[in-house]
Coordinates of C-alpha atoms and ligand atoms in Angstrom, one line a residue:
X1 CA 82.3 -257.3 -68.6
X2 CA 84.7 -259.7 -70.5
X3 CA 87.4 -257.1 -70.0
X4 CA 86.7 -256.9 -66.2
X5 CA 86.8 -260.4 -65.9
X6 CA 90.2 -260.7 -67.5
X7 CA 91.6 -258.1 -65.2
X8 CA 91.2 -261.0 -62.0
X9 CA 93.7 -263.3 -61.6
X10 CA 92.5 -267.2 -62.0
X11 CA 95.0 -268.9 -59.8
X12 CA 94.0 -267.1 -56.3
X13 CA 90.9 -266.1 -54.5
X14 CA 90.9 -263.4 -52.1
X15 CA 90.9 -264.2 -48.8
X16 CA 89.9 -260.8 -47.0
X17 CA 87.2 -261.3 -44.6
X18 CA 83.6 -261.6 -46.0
X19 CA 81.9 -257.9 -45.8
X20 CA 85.8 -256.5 -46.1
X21 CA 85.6 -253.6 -47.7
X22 CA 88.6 -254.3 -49.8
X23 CA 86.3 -256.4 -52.2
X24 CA 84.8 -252.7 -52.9
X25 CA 87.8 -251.3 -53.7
X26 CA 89.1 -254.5 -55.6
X27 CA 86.1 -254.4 -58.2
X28 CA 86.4 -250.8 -58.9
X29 CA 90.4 -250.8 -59.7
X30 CA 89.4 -253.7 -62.1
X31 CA 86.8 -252.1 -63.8
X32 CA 88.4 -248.8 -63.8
X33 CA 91.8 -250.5 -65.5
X34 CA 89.1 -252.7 -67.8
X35 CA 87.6 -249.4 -68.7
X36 CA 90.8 -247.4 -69.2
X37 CA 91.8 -250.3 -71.6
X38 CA 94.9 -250.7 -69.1
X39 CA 97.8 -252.6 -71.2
X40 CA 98.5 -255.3 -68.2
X41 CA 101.7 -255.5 -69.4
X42 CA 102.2 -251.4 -68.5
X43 CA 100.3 -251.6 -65.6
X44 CA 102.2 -252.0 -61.8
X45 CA 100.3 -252.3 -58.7
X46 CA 102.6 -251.8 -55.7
X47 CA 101.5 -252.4 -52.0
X48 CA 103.3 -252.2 -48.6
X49 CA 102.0 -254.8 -45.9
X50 CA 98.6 -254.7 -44.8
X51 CA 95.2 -256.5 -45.6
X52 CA 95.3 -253.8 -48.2
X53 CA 98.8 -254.9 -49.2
X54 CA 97.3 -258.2 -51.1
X55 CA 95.5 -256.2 -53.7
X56 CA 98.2 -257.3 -56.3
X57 CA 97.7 -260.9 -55.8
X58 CA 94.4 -260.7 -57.0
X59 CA 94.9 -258.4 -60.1
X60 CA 95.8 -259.4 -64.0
X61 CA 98.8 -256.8 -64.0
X62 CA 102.0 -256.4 -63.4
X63 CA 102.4 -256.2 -59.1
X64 CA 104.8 -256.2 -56.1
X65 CA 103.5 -256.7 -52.9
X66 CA 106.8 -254.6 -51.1
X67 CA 107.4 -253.9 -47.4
X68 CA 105.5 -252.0 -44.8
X69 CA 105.7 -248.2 -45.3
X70 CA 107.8 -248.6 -48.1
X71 CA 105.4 -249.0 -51.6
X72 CA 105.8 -244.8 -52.6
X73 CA 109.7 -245.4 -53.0
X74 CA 109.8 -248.4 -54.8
X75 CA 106.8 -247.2 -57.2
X76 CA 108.8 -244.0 -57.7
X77 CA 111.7 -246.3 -58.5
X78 CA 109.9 -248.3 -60.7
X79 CA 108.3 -245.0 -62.7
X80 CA 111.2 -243.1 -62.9
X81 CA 113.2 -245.5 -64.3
X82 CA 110.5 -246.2 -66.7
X83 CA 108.2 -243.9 -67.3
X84 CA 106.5 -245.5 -69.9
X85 CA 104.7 -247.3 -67.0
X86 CA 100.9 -246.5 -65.1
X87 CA 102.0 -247.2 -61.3
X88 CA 99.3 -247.4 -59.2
X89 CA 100.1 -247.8 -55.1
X90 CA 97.9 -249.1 -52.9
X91 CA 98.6 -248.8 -49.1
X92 CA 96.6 -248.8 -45.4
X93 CA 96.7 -245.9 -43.5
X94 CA 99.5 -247.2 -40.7
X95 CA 101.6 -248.2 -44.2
X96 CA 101.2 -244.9 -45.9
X97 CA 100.6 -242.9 -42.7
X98 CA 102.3 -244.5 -39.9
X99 CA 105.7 -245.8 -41.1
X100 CA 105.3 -244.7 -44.7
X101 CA 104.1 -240.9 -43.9
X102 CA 107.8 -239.0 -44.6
X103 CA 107.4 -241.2 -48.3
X104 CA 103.6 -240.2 -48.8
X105 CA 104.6 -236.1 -48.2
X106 CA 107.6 -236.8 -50.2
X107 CA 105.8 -237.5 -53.3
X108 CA 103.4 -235.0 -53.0
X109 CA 106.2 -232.7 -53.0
X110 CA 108.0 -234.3 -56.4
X111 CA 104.3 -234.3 -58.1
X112 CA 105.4 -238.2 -60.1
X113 CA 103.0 -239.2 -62.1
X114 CA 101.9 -242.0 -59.4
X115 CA 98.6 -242.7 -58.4
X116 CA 97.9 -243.3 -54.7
X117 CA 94.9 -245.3 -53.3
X118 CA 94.8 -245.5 -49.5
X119 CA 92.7 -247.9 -47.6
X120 CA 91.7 -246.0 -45.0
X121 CA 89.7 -248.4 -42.7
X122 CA 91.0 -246.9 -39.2
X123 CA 92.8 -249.3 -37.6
X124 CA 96.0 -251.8 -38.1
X125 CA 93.6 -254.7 -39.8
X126 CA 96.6 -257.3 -40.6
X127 CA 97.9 -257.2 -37.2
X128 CA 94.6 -257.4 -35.3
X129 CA 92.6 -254.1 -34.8
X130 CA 95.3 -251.4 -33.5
X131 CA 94.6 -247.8 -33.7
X132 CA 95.9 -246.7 -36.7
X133 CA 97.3 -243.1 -37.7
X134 CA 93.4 -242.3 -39.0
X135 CA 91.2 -242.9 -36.2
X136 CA 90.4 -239.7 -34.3
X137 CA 91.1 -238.8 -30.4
X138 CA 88.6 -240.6 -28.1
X139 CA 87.4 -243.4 -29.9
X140 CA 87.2 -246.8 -28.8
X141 CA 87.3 -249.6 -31.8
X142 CA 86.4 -253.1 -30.1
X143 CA 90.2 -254.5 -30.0
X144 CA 91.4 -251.3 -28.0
X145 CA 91.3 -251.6 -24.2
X146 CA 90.7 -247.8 -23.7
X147 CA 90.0 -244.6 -25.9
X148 CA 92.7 -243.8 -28.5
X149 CA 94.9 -241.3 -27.0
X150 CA 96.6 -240.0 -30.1
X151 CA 95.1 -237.4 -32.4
X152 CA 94.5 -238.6 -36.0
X153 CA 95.9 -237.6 -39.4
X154 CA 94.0 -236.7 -42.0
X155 CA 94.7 -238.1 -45.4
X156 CA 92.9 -235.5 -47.7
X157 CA 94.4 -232.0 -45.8
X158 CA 97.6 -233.9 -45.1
X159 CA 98.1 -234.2 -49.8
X160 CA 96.8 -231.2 -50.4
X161 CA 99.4 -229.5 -48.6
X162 CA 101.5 -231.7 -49.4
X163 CA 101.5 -230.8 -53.4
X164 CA 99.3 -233.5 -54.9
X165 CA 97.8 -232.3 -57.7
X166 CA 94.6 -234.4 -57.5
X167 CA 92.8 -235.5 -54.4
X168 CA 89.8 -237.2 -53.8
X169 CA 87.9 -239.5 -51.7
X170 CA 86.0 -242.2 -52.2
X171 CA 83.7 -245.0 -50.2
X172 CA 84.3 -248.7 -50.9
X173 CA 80.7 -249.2 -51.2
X174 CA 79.8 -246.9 -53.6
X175 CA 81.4 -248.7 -56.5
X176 CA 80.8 -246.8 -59.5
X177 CA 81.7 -243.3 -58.1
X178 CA 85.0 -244.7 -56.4
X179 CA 84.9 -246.2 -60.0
X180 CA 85.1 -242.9 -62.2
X181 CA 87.6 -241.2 -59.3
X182 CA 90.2 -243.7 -59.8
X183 CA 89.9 -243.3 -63.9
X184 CA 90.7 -239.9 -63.5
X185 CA 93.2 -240.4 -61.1
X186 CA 94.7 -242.7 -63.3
X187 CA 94.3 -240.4 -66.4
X188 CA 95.9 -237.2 -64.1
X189 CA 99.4 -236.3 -65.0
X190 CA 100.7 -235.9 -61.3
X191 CA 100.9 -237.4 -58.4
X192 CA 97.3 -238.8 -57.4
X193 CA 95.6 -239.1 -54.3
X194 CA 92.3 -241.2 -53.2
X195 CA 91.0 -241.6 -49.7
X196 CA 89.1 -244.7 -49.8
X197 CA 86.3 -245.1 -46.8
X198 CA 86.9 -248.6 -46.2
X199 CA 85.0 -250.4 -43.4
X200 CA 87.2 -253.3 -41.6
X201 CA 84.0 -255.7 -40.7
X202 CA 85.9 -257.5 -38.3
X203 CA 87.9 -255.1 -36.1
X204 CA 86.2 -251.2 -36.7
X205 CA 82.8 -251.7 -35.4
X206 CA 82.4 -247.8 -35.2
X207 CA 83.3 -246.8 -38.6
X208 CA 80.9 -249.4 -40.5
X209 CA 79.3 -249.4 -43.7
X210 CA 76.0 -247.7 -42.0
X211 CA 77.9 -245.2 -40.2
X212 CA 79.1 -243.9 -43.7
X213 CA 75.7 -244.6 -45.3
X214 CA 74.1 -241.5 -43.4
X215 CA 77.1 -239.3 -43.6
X216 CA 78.6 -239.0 -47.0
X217 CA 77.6 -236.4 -49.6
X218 CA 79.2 -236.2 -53.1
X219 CA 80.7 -232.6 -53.6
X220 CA 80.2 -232.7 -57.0
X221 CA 76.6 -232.6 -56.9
X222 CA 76.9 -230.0 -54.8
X223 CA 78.7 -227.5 -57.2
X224 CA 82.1 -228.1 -55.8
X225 CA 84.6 -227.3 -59.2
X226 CA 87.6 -228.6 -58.4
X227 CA 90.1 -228.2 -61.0
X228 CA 92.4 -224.8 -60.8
X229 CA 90.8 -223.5 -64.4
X230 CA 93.4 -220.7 -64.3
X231 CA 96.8 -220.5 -62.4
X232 CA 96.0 -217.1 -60.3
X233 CA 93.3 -219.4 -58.4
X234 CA 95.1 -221.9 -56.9
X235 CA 95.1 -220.6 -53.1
X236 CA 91.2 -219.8 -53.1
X237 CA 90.6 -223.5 -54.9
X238 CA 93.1 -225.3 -52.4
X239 CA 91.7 -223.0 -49.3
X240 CA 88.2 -224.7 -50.6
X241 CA 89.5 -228.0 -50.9
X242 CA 91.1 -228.0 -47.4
X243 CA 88.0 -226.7 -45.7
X244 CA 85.7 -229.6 -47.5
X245 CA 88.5 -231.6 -46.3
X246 CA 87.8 -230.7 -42.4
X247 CA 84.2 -231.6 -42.5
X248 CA 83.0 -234.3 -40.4
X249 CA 79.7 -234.9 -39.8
X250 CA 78.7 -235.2 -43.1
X251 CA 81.9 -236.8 -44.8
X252 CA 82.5 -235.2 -48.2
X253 CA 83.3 -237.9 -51.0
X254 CA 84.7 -236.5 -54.4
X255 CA 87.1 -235.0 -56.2
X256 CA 88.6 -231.7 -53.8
X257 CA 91.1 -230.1 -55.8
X258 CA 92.8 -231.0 -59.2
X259 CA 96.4 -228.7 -60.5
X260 CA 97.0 -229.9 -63.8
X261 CA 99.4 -226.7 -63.6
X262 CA 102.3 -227.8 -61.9
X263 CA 105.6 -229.2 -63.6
X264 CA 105.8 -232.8 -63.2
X265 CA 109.3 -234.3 -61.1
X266 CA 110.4 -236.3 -64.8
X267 CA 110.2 -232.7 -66.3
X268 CA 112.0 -231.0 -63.7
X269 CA 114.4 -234.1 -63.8
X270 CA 114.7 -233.6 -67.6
X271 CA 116.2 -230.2 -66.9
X272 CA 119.4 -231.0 -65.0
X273 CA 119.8 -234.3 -66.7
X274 CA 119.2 -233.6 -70.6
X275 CA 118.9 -237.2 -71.7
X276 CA 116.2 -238.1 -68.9
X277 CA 114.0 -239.4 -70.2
X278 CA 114.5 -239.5 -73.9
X279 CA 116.5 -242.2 -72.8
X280 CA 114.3 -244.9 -71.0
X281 CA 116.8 -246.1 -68.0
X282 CA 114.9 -249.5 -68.0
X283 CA 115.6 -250.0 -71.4
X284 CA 118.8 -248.3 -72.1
X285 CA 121.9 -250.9 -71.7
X286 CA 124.3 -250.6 -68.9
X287 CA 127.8 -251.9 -68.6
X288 CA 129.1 -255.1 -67.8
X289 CA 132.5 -256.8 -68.4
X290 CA 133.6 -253.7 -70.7
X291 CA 129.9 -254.9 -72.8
X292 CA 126.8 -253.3 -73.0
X293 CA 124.0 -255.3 -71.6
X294 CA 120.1 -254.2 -70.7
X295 CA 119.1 -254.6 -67.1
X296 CA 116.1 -257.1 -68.1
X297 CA 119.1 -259.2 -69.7
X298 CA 120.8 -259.5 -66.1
X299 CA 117.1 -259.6 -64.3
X300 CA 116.5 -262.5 -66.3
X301 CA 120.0 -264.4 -65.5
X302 CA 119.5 -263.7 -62.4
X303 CA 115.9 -265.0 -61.7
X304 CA 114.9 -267.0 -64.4
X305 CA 114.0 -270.0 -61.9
X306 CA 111.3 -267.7 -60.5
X307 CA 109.8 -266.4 -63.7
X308 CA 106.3 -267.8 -64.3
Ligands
TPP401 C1 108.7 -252.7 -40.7 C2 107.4 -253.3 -40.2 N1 106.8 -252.9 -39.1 C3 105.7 -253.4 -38.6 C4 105.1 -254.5 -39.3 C5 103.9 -255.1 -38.7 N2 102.7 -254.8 -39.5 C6 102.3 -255.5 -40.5 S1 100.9 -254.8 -41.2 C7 100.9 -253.6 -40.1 C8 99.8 -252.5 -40.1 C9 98.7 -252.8 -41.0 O1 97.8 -251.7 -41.0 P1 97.5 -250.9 -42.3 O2 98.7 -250.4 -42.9 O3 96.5 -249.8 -41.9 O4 96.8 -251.9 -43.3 P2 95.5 -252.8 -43.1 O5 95.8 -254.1 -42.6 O6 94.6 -252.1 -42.2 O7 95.0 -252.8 -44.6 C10 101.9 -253.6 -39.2 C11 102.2 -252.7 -38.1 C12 105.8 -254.9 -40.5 N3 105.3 -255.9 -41.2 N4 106.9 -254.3 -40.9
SF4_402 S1 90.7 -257.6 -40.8 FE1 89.5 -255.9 -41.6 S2 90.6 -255.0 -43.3 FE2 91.5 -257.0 -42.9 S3 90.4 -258.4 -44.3 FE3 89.3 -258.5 -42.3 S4 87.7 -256.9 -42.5 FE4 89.2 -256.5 -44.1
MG403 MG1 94.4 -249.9 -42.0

């Protein structure tokens, strides 16, 4: 409890709306970094724009709130060039899978040890209700003069065949399990995915916390195993996963599929570039002026005024 409470920031209240379901997903990041014993100061939450793109504001780690579409590359940036870092990315579904989709496959692909947590409330929340890249064919949300006529994405099938190595999905309301799926996330050596069912109180009146309440089942408790055991059962476990993943009348919530086979992108890096990354770019000093000088040196020149 003391550790969760350490994990909010004291100087700023968030402002979502009241019912949001981004205050679901808030606690459960906090308690699962206060119950991974997260060092905050090797911790980085990284968001695009959104309501979903505050989350860092309101967290006790490090955080960049980035630009819309755009959180996968800097967070890959930001890993890559220090590995010793847990980056966690937290996007909406237009930022990861409007604008941001090319990024989102794009990481699958490399398998970075990044964990992704997408708020997936259906519509464009931050800019007033819009259909977003989630909500199926045919539905009308209440800020859309007619039936949305594009056909949705979905998340789940779209990282699985995309490469990530674990995907899941979770509800915003059920706290505790959304709890345990973004510790193990977190704990995954690959790149991470987690649907998050997230009900937008003020501008999804179809998709609302009682329209998931009669729909969701837990895969777990029934039998799924998700995790390829051995390396010859990957298809048959992915073909599983992508079938759960096309259910929807009753909305599966759990872990689908987890590869803890698969190379990750710093090992395949380490191949063609031998000192990668023995030698920590972040901290490894670069040239200036014929002198060697670290990066954090220059930052710190450079933006000292804004340092708090
Ligand atoms: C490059 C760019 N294009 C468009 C916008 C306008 N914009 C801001 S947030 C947003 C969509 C937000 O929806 P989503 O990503 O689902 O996040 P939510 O608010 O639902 O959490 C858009 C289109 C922008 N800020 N930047
Ligand atoms: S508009 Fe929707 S997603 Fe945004 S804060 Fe309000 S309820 Fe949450
Ligand atoms: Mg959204």
């Amino acid at each position: 409890m003391v550790r969760d409470m350490l994990m909010y920031k004291t100087n700023v209240w968030p402002d979502w709306c009241p019912g949001c379901g981004n205050y679901g997903i808030l606690t459960s990041v906090i308690k699962a970094l206060a119950e991974l014993d997260a060092d905050p100061s090797k911790t980085v939450i990284v968001s695009g724009i959104g309501c979903s793109g505050k989350i860092p504001h309101f967290i006790n780690v490090n955080g960049v709130h980035t630009l819309h579409g755009r959180a996968i590359p800097f967070a890959t940036g930001i890993k890559l060039s220090n590995p010793e870092l847990t980056v966690i990315v937290h996007g909406g579904d237009g930022d990861l899978l409007g604008i941001g989709a090319g990024h989102f496959v794009a990481l699958g692909r490399r398998n970075i040890d990044i964990t992704v947590i997408l708020h997936d409330n259906k519509v464009y929340g931050l800019t007033k209700g819009q259909a977003s890249p989630t909500l199926p064919y045919g539905v009308r949300t209440k800020a859309l003069n007619y039936p949305n006529i594009h056909y949705n994405v979905n998340p789940v099938a779209l990282a699985l065949t995309s490469g990530y190595t674990f995907v899941a999905r979770g509800y915003a309301f059920n706290g505790e399990h959304l709890k345990e799926l973004i510790k193990k996330a977190i704990v995954h050596r690959g790149s991470a995915f987690i649907d998050v069912l997230q009900p937008c109180v003020t501008f999804n009146n179809i998709y609302t916390a009682e329209y998931y309440r009669s729909r969701i089942h837990d895969l777990q408790k029934a039998g799924w195993n998700p995790v390829v055991e051995r390396l010859d059962e990957a298809v048959e476990k992915l073909q599983g996963a992508i079938k759960f993943s096309l259910e929807e009348e009753r909305i599966p919530i759990g872990i689908f599929y987890v590869n803890p086979h698969v190379p990750l992108f710093e090992e395949r890096l380490r191949e063609v570039l031998k000192e990668y990354p023995r030698v920590n770019p972040a901290n490894s000093p670069i040239e200036r002026n014929n002198a060697p000088v670290l990066s954090s040196d220059i930052f710190e020149e450079l933006f000292s005024d804004f340092i708090i």
